[in-house]
PDB file of C-alpha atoms in Angstrom:
ATOM      1  CA  ALA M  21       0.000   0.000   0.000  1.00  0.00           C
ATOM      2  CA  GLU M  22       2.872   2.394   0.826  1.00  0.00           C
ATOM      3  CA  ASN M  23       4.482   1.663  -2.534  1.00  0.00           C
ATOM      4  CA  LEU M  24       1.206   2.218  -4.350  1.00  0.00           C
ATOM      5  CA  GLN M  25       0.745   5.607  -2.701  1.00  0.00           C
ATOM      6  CA  GLU M  26       3.958   6.794  -4.379  1.00  0.00           C
ATOM      7  CA  ILE M  27       2.492   5.970  -7.848  1.00  0.00           C
ATOM      8  CA  PRO M  28       0.146   8.619  -9.189  1.00  0.00           C
ATOM      9  CA  HIS M  29      -3.510   7.531  -9.252  1.00  0.00           C
ATOM     10  CA  GLY M  30      -3.842   8.721 -12.784  1.00  0.00           C
ATOM     11  CA  SER M  31      -1.188   6.273 -14.018  1.00  0.00           C
ATOM     12  CA  VAL M  32      -2.319   3.458 -16.297  1.00  0.00           C
ATOM     13  CA  TYR M  33      -0.229   1.026 -14.241  1.00  0.00           C
ATOM     14  CA  TYR M  34      -2.015   1.751 -10.987  1.00  0.00           C
ATOM     15  CA  ALA M  35      -4.810  -0.852 -11.313  1.00  0.00           C
ATOM     16  CA  ASP M  36      -2.522  -3.528 -12.735  1.00  0.00           C
ATOM     17  CA  ALA M  37       0.077  -2.965 -10.050  1.00  0.00           C
ATOM     18  CA  LYS M  38      -2.560  -3.227  -7.329  1.00  0.00           C
ATOM     19  CA  GLU M  39      -3.973  -6.473  -8.705  1.00  0.00           C
ATOM     20  CA  GLU M  40      -0.482  -7.906  -9.169  1.00  0.00           C
ATOM     21  CA  ILE M  41       0.560  -7.151  -5.587  1.00  0.00           C
ATOM     22  CA  LEU M  42      -2.712  -8.578  -4.213  1.00  0.00           C
ATOM     23  CA  GLY M  43      -2.212 -11.752  -6.207  1.00  0.00           C
ATOM     24  CA  GLU M  44       1.319 -12.186  -4.973  1.00  0.00           C
ATOM     25  CA  CYS M  45       0.145 -11.635  -1.404  1.00  0.00           C
ATOM     26  CA  GLU M  46      -2.511 -14.378  -1.833  1.00  0.00           C
ATOM     27  CA  THR M  47       0.149 -16.771  -3.148  1.00  0.00           C
ATOM     28  CA  VAL M  48       2.476 -16.088  -0.236  1.00  0.00           C
ATOM     29  CA  TRP M  49      -0.434 -16.495   2.206  1.00  0.00           C
ATOM     30  CA  LYS M  50      -1.284 -19.926   0.749  1.00  0.00           C
ATOM     31  CA  GLN M  51       2.357 -21.048   1.068  1.00  0.00           C
ATOM     32  CA  MET M  52       2.383 -19.939   4.695  1.00  0.00           C
ATOM     33  CA  LYS M  53      -0.798 -21.915   5.439  1.00  0.00           C
ATOM     34  CA  GLU M  54       0.696 -25.046   3.864  1.00  0.00           C
ATOM     35  CA  CYS M  55       3.838 -24.676   5.972  1.00  0.00           C
ATOM     36  CA  GLN M  56       1.744 -24.275   9.111  1.00  0.00           C
ATOM     37  CA  SER M  57      -0.257 -27.423   8.332  1.00  0.00           C
ATOM     38  CA  LYS M  58       2.943 -29.387   7.767  1.00  0.00           C
ATOM     39  CA  LEU M  59       4.320 -28.183  11.085  1.00  0.00           C
ATOM     40  CA  LYS M  60       1.097 -29.177  12.885  1.00  0.00           C
ATOM     41  CA  PHE M  61       1.252 -32.616  11.292  1.00  0.00           C
ATOM     42  CA  LEU M  62       4.836 -33.057  12.500  1.00  0.00           C
ATOM     43  CA  GLU M  63       3.886 -31.993  15.995  1.00  0.00           C
ATOM     44  CA  THR M  64       1.011 -34.587  16.160  1.00  0.00           C
ATOM     45  CA  GLU M  65       3.267 -37.570  15.433  1.00  0.00           C
ATOM     46  CA  THR M  66       3.724 -39.857  18.427  1.00  0.00           C
ATOM     47  CA  VAL M  67       7.123 -40.484  19.804  1.00  0.00           C
ATOM     48  CA  PRO M  68       8.028 -43.594  21.854  1.00  0.00           C
ATOM     49  CA  LYS M  69       8.307 -42.770  25.537  1.00  0.00           C
ATOM     50  CA  SER M  70      11.633 -44.617  25.850  1.00  0.00           C
ATOM     51  CA  SER M  71      13.397 -42.306  23.438  1.00  0.00           C
ATOM     52  CA  ALA M  72      11.203 -39.206  23.423  1.00  0.00           C
ATOM     53  CA  LYS M  73      13.975 -36.668  23.973  1.00  0.00           C
ATOM     54  CA  PHE M  74      16.340 -38.307  21.496  1.00  0.00           C
ATOM     55  CA  SER M  75      13.671 -38.592  18.806  1.00  0.00           C
ATOM     56  CA  LEU M  76      12.619 -34.999  19.347  1.00  0.00           C
ATOM     57  CA  SER M  77      16.212 -33.861  18.930  1.00  0.00           C
ATOM     58  CA  ILE M  78      16.583 -35.913  15.733  1.00  0.00           C
ATOM     59  CA  MET M  79      13.326 -34.424  14.392  1.00  0.00           C
ATOM     60  CA  CYS M  80      14.436 -30.879  15.147  1.00  0.00           C
ATOM     61  CA  MET M  81      17.757 -31.545  13.476  1.00  0.00           C
ATOM     62  CA  LYS M  82      16.034 -32.882  10.350  1.00  0.00           C
ATOM     63  CA  VAL M  83      13.671 -29.893  10.188  1.00  0.00           C
ATOM     64  CA  LEU M  84      16.528 -27.420  10.587  1.00  0.00           C
ATOM     65  CA  THR M  85      18.612 -29.290   7.999  1.00  0.00           C
ATOM     66  CA  ALA M  86      15.764 -29.269   5.518  1.00  0.00           C
ATOM     67  CA  GLU M  87      15.140 -25.567   6.108  1.00  0.00           C
ATOM     68  CA  TYR M  88      18.852 -24.855   5.708  1.00  0.00           C
ATOM     69  CA  ASN M  89      18.975 -26.760   2.420  1.00  0.00           C
ATOM     70  CA  GLN M  90      15.914 -24.876   1.162  1.00  0.00           C
ATOM     71  CA  TRP M  91      17.508 -21.529   1.960  1.00  0.00           C
ATOM     72  CA  GLN M  92      20.729 -22.625   0.253  1.00  0.00           C
ATOM     73  CA  LYS M  93      18.904 -23.605  -2.928  1.00  0.00           C
ATOM     74  CA  ARG M  94      16.654 -20.567  -2.909  1.00  0.00           C
ATOM     75  CA  SER M  95      17.682 -17.634  -5.060  1.00  0.00           C
ATOM     76  CA  PRO M  96      16.529 -14.065  -4.483  1.00  0.00           C
ATOM     77  CA  GLU M  97      13.108 -13.419  -6.042  1.00  0.00           C
ATOM     78  CA  MET M  98      11.864 -10.082  -7.102  1.00  0.00           C
ATOM     79  CA  PHE M  99       8.795  -8.882  -5.225  1.00  0.00           C
ATOM     80  CA  SER M 100       7.328  -7.495  -8.398  1.00  0.00           C
ATOM     81  CA  THR M 101       8.274  -7.036 -12.007  1.00  0.00           C
ATOM     82  CA  ASN M 102       6.369  -3.792 -12.360  1.00  0.00           C
ATOM     83  CA  PRO M 103       8.941  -1.073 -13.240  1.00  0.00           C
ATOM     84  CA  ASP M 104       7.022   1.675 -11.426  1.00  0.00           C
ATOM     85  CA  ILE M 105       6.911  -0.382  -8.229  1.00  0.00           C
ATOM     86  CA  LEU M 106      10.585  -1.291  -8.516  1.00  0.00           C
ATOM     87  CA  LEU M 107      11.470   2.354  -9.156  1.00  0.00           C
ATOM     88  CA  SER M 108       9.491   3.450  -6.120  1.00  0.00           C
ATOM     89  CA  LEU M 109      11.094   0.775  -3.950  1.00  0.00           C
ATOM     90  CA  GLY M 110      14.546   1.700  -5.263  1.00  0.00           C
ATOM     91  CA  LYS M 111      13.977   5.360  -4.484  1.00  0.00           C
ATOM     92  CA  LYS M 112      12.769   4.478  -1.009  1.00  0.00           C
ATOM     93  CA  GLU M 113      15.818   2.286  -0.327  1.00  0.00           C
ATOM     94  CA  LEU M 114      18.164   4.918  -1.714  1.00  0.00           C
ATOM     95  CA  GLN M 115      16.503   7.567   0.428  1.00  0.00           C
ATOM     96  CA  LYS M 116      16.886   5.311   3.471  1.00  0.00           C
ATOM     97  CA  VAL M 117      20.557   4.723   2.639  1.00  0.00           C
ATOM     98  CA  LYS M 118      21.017   8.460   2.120  1.00  0.00           C
ATOM     99  CA  ASP M 119      19.411   9.193   5.489  1.00  0.00           C
ATOM    100  CA  ASP M 120      21.641   6.618   7.166  1.00  0.00           C
ATOM    101  CA  LEU M 121      24.729   8.052   5.497  1.00  0.00           C
ATOM    102  CA  ASP M 122      23.691  11.576   6.497  1.00  0.00           C
ATOM    103  CA  SER M 123      23.356  10.402  10.084  1.00  0.00           C
ATOM    104  CA  VAL M 124      26.772   8.758   9.944  1.00  0.00           C
ATOM    105  CA  LEU M 125      28.289  11.866   8.319  1.00  0.00           C
ATOM    106  CA  SER M 126      26.747  14.101  10.978  1.00  0.00           C
ATOM    107  CA  ALA M 127      28.105  11.848  13.740  1.00  0.00           C
ATOM    108  CA  VAL M 128      31.562  11.766  12.127  1.00  0.00           C
ATOM    109  CA  GLN M 129      31.599  15.539  11.665  1.00  0.00           C
ATOM    110  CA  SER M 130      30.565  16.032  15.292  1.00  0.00           C
ATOM    111  CA  LYS M 131      33.283  13.649  16.417  1.00  0.00           C
ATOM    112  CA  ASN M 132      35.858  15.399  14.217  1.00  0.00           C
ATOM    113  CA  LYS M 133      34.802  18.748  15.670  1.00  0.00           C
ATOM    114  CA  ASN M 134      35.276  17.394  19.188  1.00  0.00           C
ATOM    115  CA  LEU M 135      38.650  15.961  18.205  1.00  0.00           C
ATOM    116  CA  GLU M 136      39.717  19.292  16.710  1.00  0.00           C
ATOM    117  CA  GLU M 137      38.736  21.076  19.915  1.00  0.00           C
ATOM    118  CA  ASP M 138      40.658  18.491  21.949  1.00  0.00           C
ATOM    119  CA  LEU M 139      43.639  18.917  19.629  1.00  0.00           C
ATOM    120  CA  LYS M 140      43.553  22.713  20.049  1.00  0.00           C
ATOM    121  CA  ARG M 141      43.453  22.325  23.826  1.00  0.00           C
ATOM    122  CA  GLU M 142      46.325  19.853  23.741  1.00  0.00           C
ATOM    123  CA  GLN M 143      48.366  22.156  21.487  1.00  0.00           C
ATOM    124  CA  GLN M 144      47.661  25.115  23.766  1.00  0.00           C
ATOM    125  CA  TRP M 145      48.681  23.038  26.788  1.00  0.00           C
ATOM    126  CA  TYR M 146      51.823  21.925  24.945  1.00  0.00           C
ATOM    127  CA  GLU M 147      52.769  25.531  24.125  1.00  0.00           C
ATOM    128  CA  GLU M 148      52.185  26.569  27.736  1.00  0.00           C
ATOM    129  CA  GLN M 149      54.324  23.691  29.006  1.00  0.00           C
ATOM    130  CA  LYS M 150      57.026  24.533  26.454  1.00  0.00           C
ATOM    131  CA  GLN M 151      57.061  28.192  27.534  1.00  0.00           C
ATOM    132  CA  LEU M 152      57.170  27.096  31.170  1.00  0.00           C
ATOM    133  CA  ILE M 153      60.134  24.790  30.455  1.00  0.00           C
ATOM    134  CA  ASP M 154      61.939  27.583  28.562  1.00  0.00           C
ATOM    135  CA  THR M 155      61.337  29.994  31.447  1.00  0.00           C
ATOM    136  CA  LEU M 156      62.566  27.452  33.991  1.00  0.00           C
ATOM    137  CA  SER M 157      65.631  26.716  31.844  1.00  0.00           C
ATOM    138  CA  ARG M 158      66.515  30.418  31.612  1.00  0.00           C
ATOM    139  CA  THR M 159      65.941  30.836  35.343  1.00  0.00           C
ATOM    140  CA  GLN M 160      68.163  27.847  36.027  1.00  0.00           C
ATOM    141  CA  GLU M 161      70.924  29.203  33.781  1.00  0.00           C
ATOM    142  CA  GLU M 162      70.745  32.630  35.421  1.00  0.00           C
ATOM    143  CA  ALA M 163      70.774  31.079  38.894  1.00  0.00           C
ATOM    144  CA  LYS M 164      73.723  28.901  37.875  1.00  0.00           C
ATOM    145  CA  LYS M 165      75.633  31.953  36.603  1.00  0.00           C
ATOM    146  CA  GLN M 166      74.843  33.867  39.779  1.00  0.00           C
ATOM    147  CA  VAL M 167      76.009  30.936  41.901  1.00  0.00           C
ATOM    148  CA  GLU M 168      79.205  30.683  39.841  1.00  0.00           C
ATOM    149  CA  GLN M 169      79.790  34.433  40.159  1.00  0.00           C
ATOM    150  CA  VAL M 170      79.178  34.332  43.905  1.00  0.00           C
ATOM    151  CA  SER M 171      81.397  31.270  44.212  1.00  0.00           C
ATOM    152  CA  ASN M 172      84.156  32.859  42.137  1.00  0.00           C
ATOM    153  CA  LYS M 173      83.868  36.102  44.062  1.00  0.00           C
ATOM    154  CA  ARG M 174      83.977  34.224  47.363  1.00  0.00           C
ATOM    155  CA  ALA M 175      86.991  32.213  46.205  1.00  0.00           C
ATOM    156  CA  PHE M 176      88.696  35.392  44.988  1.00  0.00           C
ATOM    157  CA  ASN M 177      88.035  37.120  48.298  1.00  0.00           C
ATOM    158  CA  GLU M 178      89.317  34.121  50.220  1.00  0.00           C
ATOM    159  CA  GLN M 179      92.422  33.973  48.044  1.00  0.00           C
ATOM    160  CA  LYS M 180      92.945  37.702  48.442  1.00  0.00           C
ATOM    161  CA  LYS M 181      92.542  37.338  52.184  1.00  0.00           C
ATOM    162  CA  LYS M 182      95.098  34.510  52.260  1.00  0.00           C
ATOM    163  CA  ILE M 183      97.561  36.552  50.196  1.00  0.00           C
ATOM    164  CA  LEU M 184      97.113  39.488  52.555  1.00  0.00           C
ATOM    165  CA  GLN M 185      97.666  37.219  55.534  1.00  0.00           C
ATOM    166  CA  LEU M 186     100.797  35.792  53.869  1.00  0.00           C
ATOM    167  CA  LYS M 187     102.107  39.298  53.204  1.00  0.00           C
ATOM    168  CA  ILE M 188     101.504  40.241  56.833  1.00  0.00           C
ATOM    169  CA  TYR M 189     103.151  37.030  57.981  1.00  0.00           C
ATOM    170  CA  LYS M 190     106.067  37.619  55.606  1.00  0.00           C
ATOM    171  CA  LYS M 191     106.485  41.136  56.917  1.00  0.00           C
ATOM    172  CA  LYS M 192     106.472  39.849  60.477  1.00  0.00           C
ATOM    173  CA  LEU M 193     109.044  37.185  59.589  1.00  0.00           C
ATOM    174  CA  LEU M 194     111.288  39.702  57.876  1.00  0.00           C
ATOM    175  CA  THR M 195     110.963  42.069  60.796  1.00  0.00           C
ATOM    176  CA  ALA M 196     111.736  39.322  63.276  1.00  0.00           C
ATOM    177  CA  LEU M 197     114.639  38.122  61.135  1.00  0.00           C
ATOM    178  CA  GLY M 198     116.010  41.648  60.837  1.00  0.00           C
ATOM    179  CA  GLU M 199     115.783  42.172  64.584  1.00  0.00           C
ATOM    180  CA  PHE M 200     117.416  38.803  65.199  1.00  0.00           C
ATOM    181  CA  LEU M 201     120.260  39.500  62.739  1.00  0.00           C
ATOM    182  CA  GLU M 202     120.752  43.036  63.987  1.00  0.00           C
ATOM    183  CA  GLU M 203     120.985  41.778  67.556  1.00  0.00           C
ATOM    184  CA  HIS M 204     123.167  38.722  67.030  1.00  0.00           C
ATOM    185  CA  PHE M 205     124.972  39.618  63.770  1.00  0.00           C
ATOM    186  CA  PRO M 206     125.563  43.382  63.826  1.00  0.00           C
ATOM    187  CA  SER M 207     127.174  45.346  61.026  1.00  0.00           C
ATOM    188  CA  PRO M 208     130.937  44.798  60.833  1.00  0.00           C
ATOM    189  CA  GLU M 209     131.581  48.533  61.294  1.00  0.00           C
ATOM    190  CA  LYS M 210     129.563  48.530  64.518  1.00  0.00           C
ATOM    191  CA  GLY M 211     131.484  45.561  65.867  1.00  0.00           C
ATOM    192  CA  GLY M 212     134.778  47.360  65.175  1.00  0.00           C
ATOM    193  CA  SER M 213     136.256  44.304  63.463  1.00  0.00           C
ATOM    194  CA  ALA M 214     136.393  45.651  59.896  1.00  0.00           C
ATOM    195  CA  GLU M 215     139.783  46.117  58.288  1.00  0.00           C
ATOM    196  CA  LYS M 216     141.143  49.671  58.461  1.00  0.00           C
ATOM    197  CA  LYS M 217     144.303  51.291  57.200  1.00  0.00           C
ATOM    198  CA  ASN M 218     144.907  52.598  60.717  1.00  0.00           C
ATOM    199  CA  SER M 219     142.852  53.200  63.861  1.00  0.00           C
ATOM    200  CA  GLN M 220     141.922  56.731  62.809  1.00  0.00           C
ATOM    201  CA  GLU M 221     140.666  55.948  59.253  1.00  0.00           C
ATOM    202  CA  GLU M 222     137.320  54.658  57.882  1.00  0.00           C
ATOM    203  CA  PRO M 223     137.269  51.304  56.062  1.00  0.00           C
ATOM    204  CA  VAL M 224     138.151  51.467  52.429  1.00  0.00           C
ATOM    205  CA  VAL M 225     135.029  49.396  51.401  1.00  0.00           C
ATOM    206  CA  GLN M 226     131.723  49.555  53.232  1.00  0.00           C
ATOM    207  CA  LEU M 227     130.947  46.047  54.435  1.00  0.00           C
ATOM    208  CA  LYS M 228     127.433  44.641  54.073  1.00  0.00           C
ATOM    209  CA  PRO M 229     125.627  43.359  57.119  1.00  0.00           C
ATOM    210  CA  LEU M 230     124.440  39.710  57.144  1.00  0.00           C
ATOM    211  CA  GLN M 231     120.854  40.778  56.511  1.00  0.00           C
ATOM    212  CA  ASP M 232     121.805  42.546  53.257  1.00  0.00           C
ATOM    213  CA  ILE M 233     123.794  39.518  52.089  1.00  0.00           C
ATOM    214  CA  LEU M 234     120.832  37.244  52.693  1.00  0.00           C
ATOM    215  CA  GLU M 235     118.466  39.638  50.874  1.00  0.00           C
ATOM    216  CA  ILE M 236     120.796  39.702  47.839  1.00  0.00           C
ATOM    217  CA  LEU M 237     120.934  35.901  47.729  1.00  0.00           C
ATOM    218  CA  VAL M 238     117.151  35.540  48.102  1.00  0.00           C
ATOM    219  CA  ASP M 239     116.342  38.170  45.455  1.00  0.00           C
ATOM    220  CA  LYS M 240     118.772  36.540  43.002  1.00  0.00           C
ATOM    221  CA  SER M 241     117.228  33.080  43.542  1.00  0.00           C
ATOM    222  CA  VAL M 242     113.704  34.434  42.988  1.00  0.00           C
ATOM    223  CA  SER M 243     114.393  36.794  40.076  1.00  0.00           C
ATOM    224  CA  THR M 244     116.736  34.509  38.090  1.00  0.00           C
ATOM    225  CA  PRO M 245     116.300  30.946  39.363  1.00  0.00           C
ATOM    226  CA  HIS M 246     118.197  29.640  36.314  1.00  0.00           C
ATOM    227  CA  GLU M 247     121.251  31.750  37.353  1.00  0.00           C
ATOM    228  CA  PRO M 248     121.081  32.154  41.158  1.00  0.00           C
ATOM    229  CA  TYR M 249     124.817  32.752  41.760  1.00  0.00           C
ATOM    230  CA  VAL M 250     126.052  36.091  43.095  1.00  0.00           C
ATOM    231  CA  PRO M 251     129.635  37.284  42.631  1.00  0.00           C
ATOM    232  CA  ILE M 252     131.593  37.885  45.831  1.00  0.00           C
ATOM    233  CA  ASP M 253     133.232  41.280  46.205  1.00  0.00           C
ATOM    234  CA  ASP M 254     135.066  43.085  49.020  1.00  0.00           C
ATOM    235  CA  SER M 255     131.794  44.215  50.601  1.00  0.00           C
ATOM    236  CA  PHE M 256     131.051  40.640  51.708  1.00  0.00           C
ATOM    237  CA  TRP M 257     132.638  40.241  55.140  1.00  0.00           C
ATOM    238  CA  PRO M 258     134.555  36.906  55.146  1.00  0.00           C
ATOM    239  CA  PRO M 259     133.375  35.768  58.619  1.00  0.00           C
ATOM    240  CA  TYR M 260     129.738  36.067  57.478  1.00  0.00           C
ATOM    241  CA  LEU M 261     130.498  34.199  54.236  1.00  0.00           C
ATOM    242  CA  GLU M 262     132.153  31.409  56.199  1.00  0.00           C
ATOM    243  CA  LEU M 263     129.136  31.280  58.525  1.00  0.00           C
ATOM    244  CA  LEU M 264     126.691  30.900  55.641  1.00  0.00           C
ATOM    245  CA  LEU M 265     128.789  28.266  53.864  1.00  0.00           C
ATOM    246  CA  ARG M 266     129.557  26.256  56.987  1.00  0.00           C
ATOM    247  CA  HIS M 267     125.927  26.003  58.095  1.00  0.00           C
ATOM    248  CA  GLY M 268     124.592  25.075  54.646  1.00  0.00           C
ATOM    249  CA  ILE M 269     122.719  28.320  54.028  1.00  0.00           C
ATOM    250  CA  ALA M 270     124.788  29.151  50.934  1.00  0.00           C
ATOM    251  CA  GLN M 271     127.078  27.185  48.598  1.00  0.00           C
ATOM    252  CA  ARG M 272     129.882  28.080  46.186  1.00  0.00           C
ATOM    253  CA  HIS M 273     129.769  27.631  42.436  1.00  0.00           C
ATOM    254  CA  PRO M 274     131.324  24.252  41.553  1.00  0.00           C
ATOM    255  CA  GLU M 275     133.599  25.872  38.946  1.00  0.00           C
ATOM    256  CA  ASN M 276     134.026  29.403  40.316  1.00  0.00           C
ATOM    257  CA  PRO M 277     134.614  29.774  44.089  1.00  0.00           C
ATOM    258  CA  ASP M 278     134.089  33.539  43.855  1.00  0.00           C
ATOM    259  CA  ARG M 279     130.404  33.052  43.231  1.00  0.00           C
ATOM    260  CA  ILE M 280     127.844  31.833  45.777  1.00  0.00           C
ATOM    261  CA  ARG M 281     124.154  31.089  45.777  1.00  0.00           C
ATOM    262  CA  LEU M 282     121.399  30.462  48.320  1.00  0.00           C
ATOM    263  CA  GLU M 283     120.842  26.803  49.105  1.00  0.00           C
ATOM    264  CA  ALA M 284     117.802  25.461  47.207  1.00  0.00           C
ATOM    265  CA  PHE M 285     115.733  24.503  50.218  1.00  0.00           C
ATOM    266  CA  HIS M 286     112.558  24.186  48.133  1.00  0.00           C
ATOM    267  CA  GLU M 287     113.929  21.392  45.908  1.00  0.00           C
TER     268      GLU M 287
END
């Protein structure tokens, strides 16, 4: 009836199509009634009580096998050969397929839209995390530089403090050494033991005190360690030279006895 409504009433095929469909319906109805009568006949058959369940299972298996074979042999039959009916049915099926595809397309588009929104959120989150990591990296580098600068400055100050302490200690040592030498090893002129032409005359050469001799030897060893020897002249008082050589403070040149150097205590 629905298919017939799609065919215009004024069409010449309307009456024939209606009669054809009604006839086919009557044929199908008769086949259904025959099948029902066959099923009722099978249900009325008696089954021995001893093997009722087994026989019933065998019967069901045979019925299902026969129905399966019928469906395997059966080929698709056209409901009607009327071209207007087939066209109407085809349009209806195509419209149904179109509606289904439109529904699927709408669902896919909605899902894609949701995925795009999720992707935008994920990209925004990724950019924020990337900026945060860059900021933290720069902060870490700046903090590292500041720590290095503070550490270097602290080390420099500590080194400067140590150098200052060493200078103070050196000055104290030199002062104490000078006082010790001045007290126990005075200048030869002060001791009155320098050589003179007579008792009324000054010495021909001014003799160096022991402190000056030691300073000359130390300065020579530091300034020219590759050539630490100092030539001996008349200003070196022989008793002081003998004192330095005898106690291992100075040593003569192995080839030139008129040259001496400070003993290399650091080696």
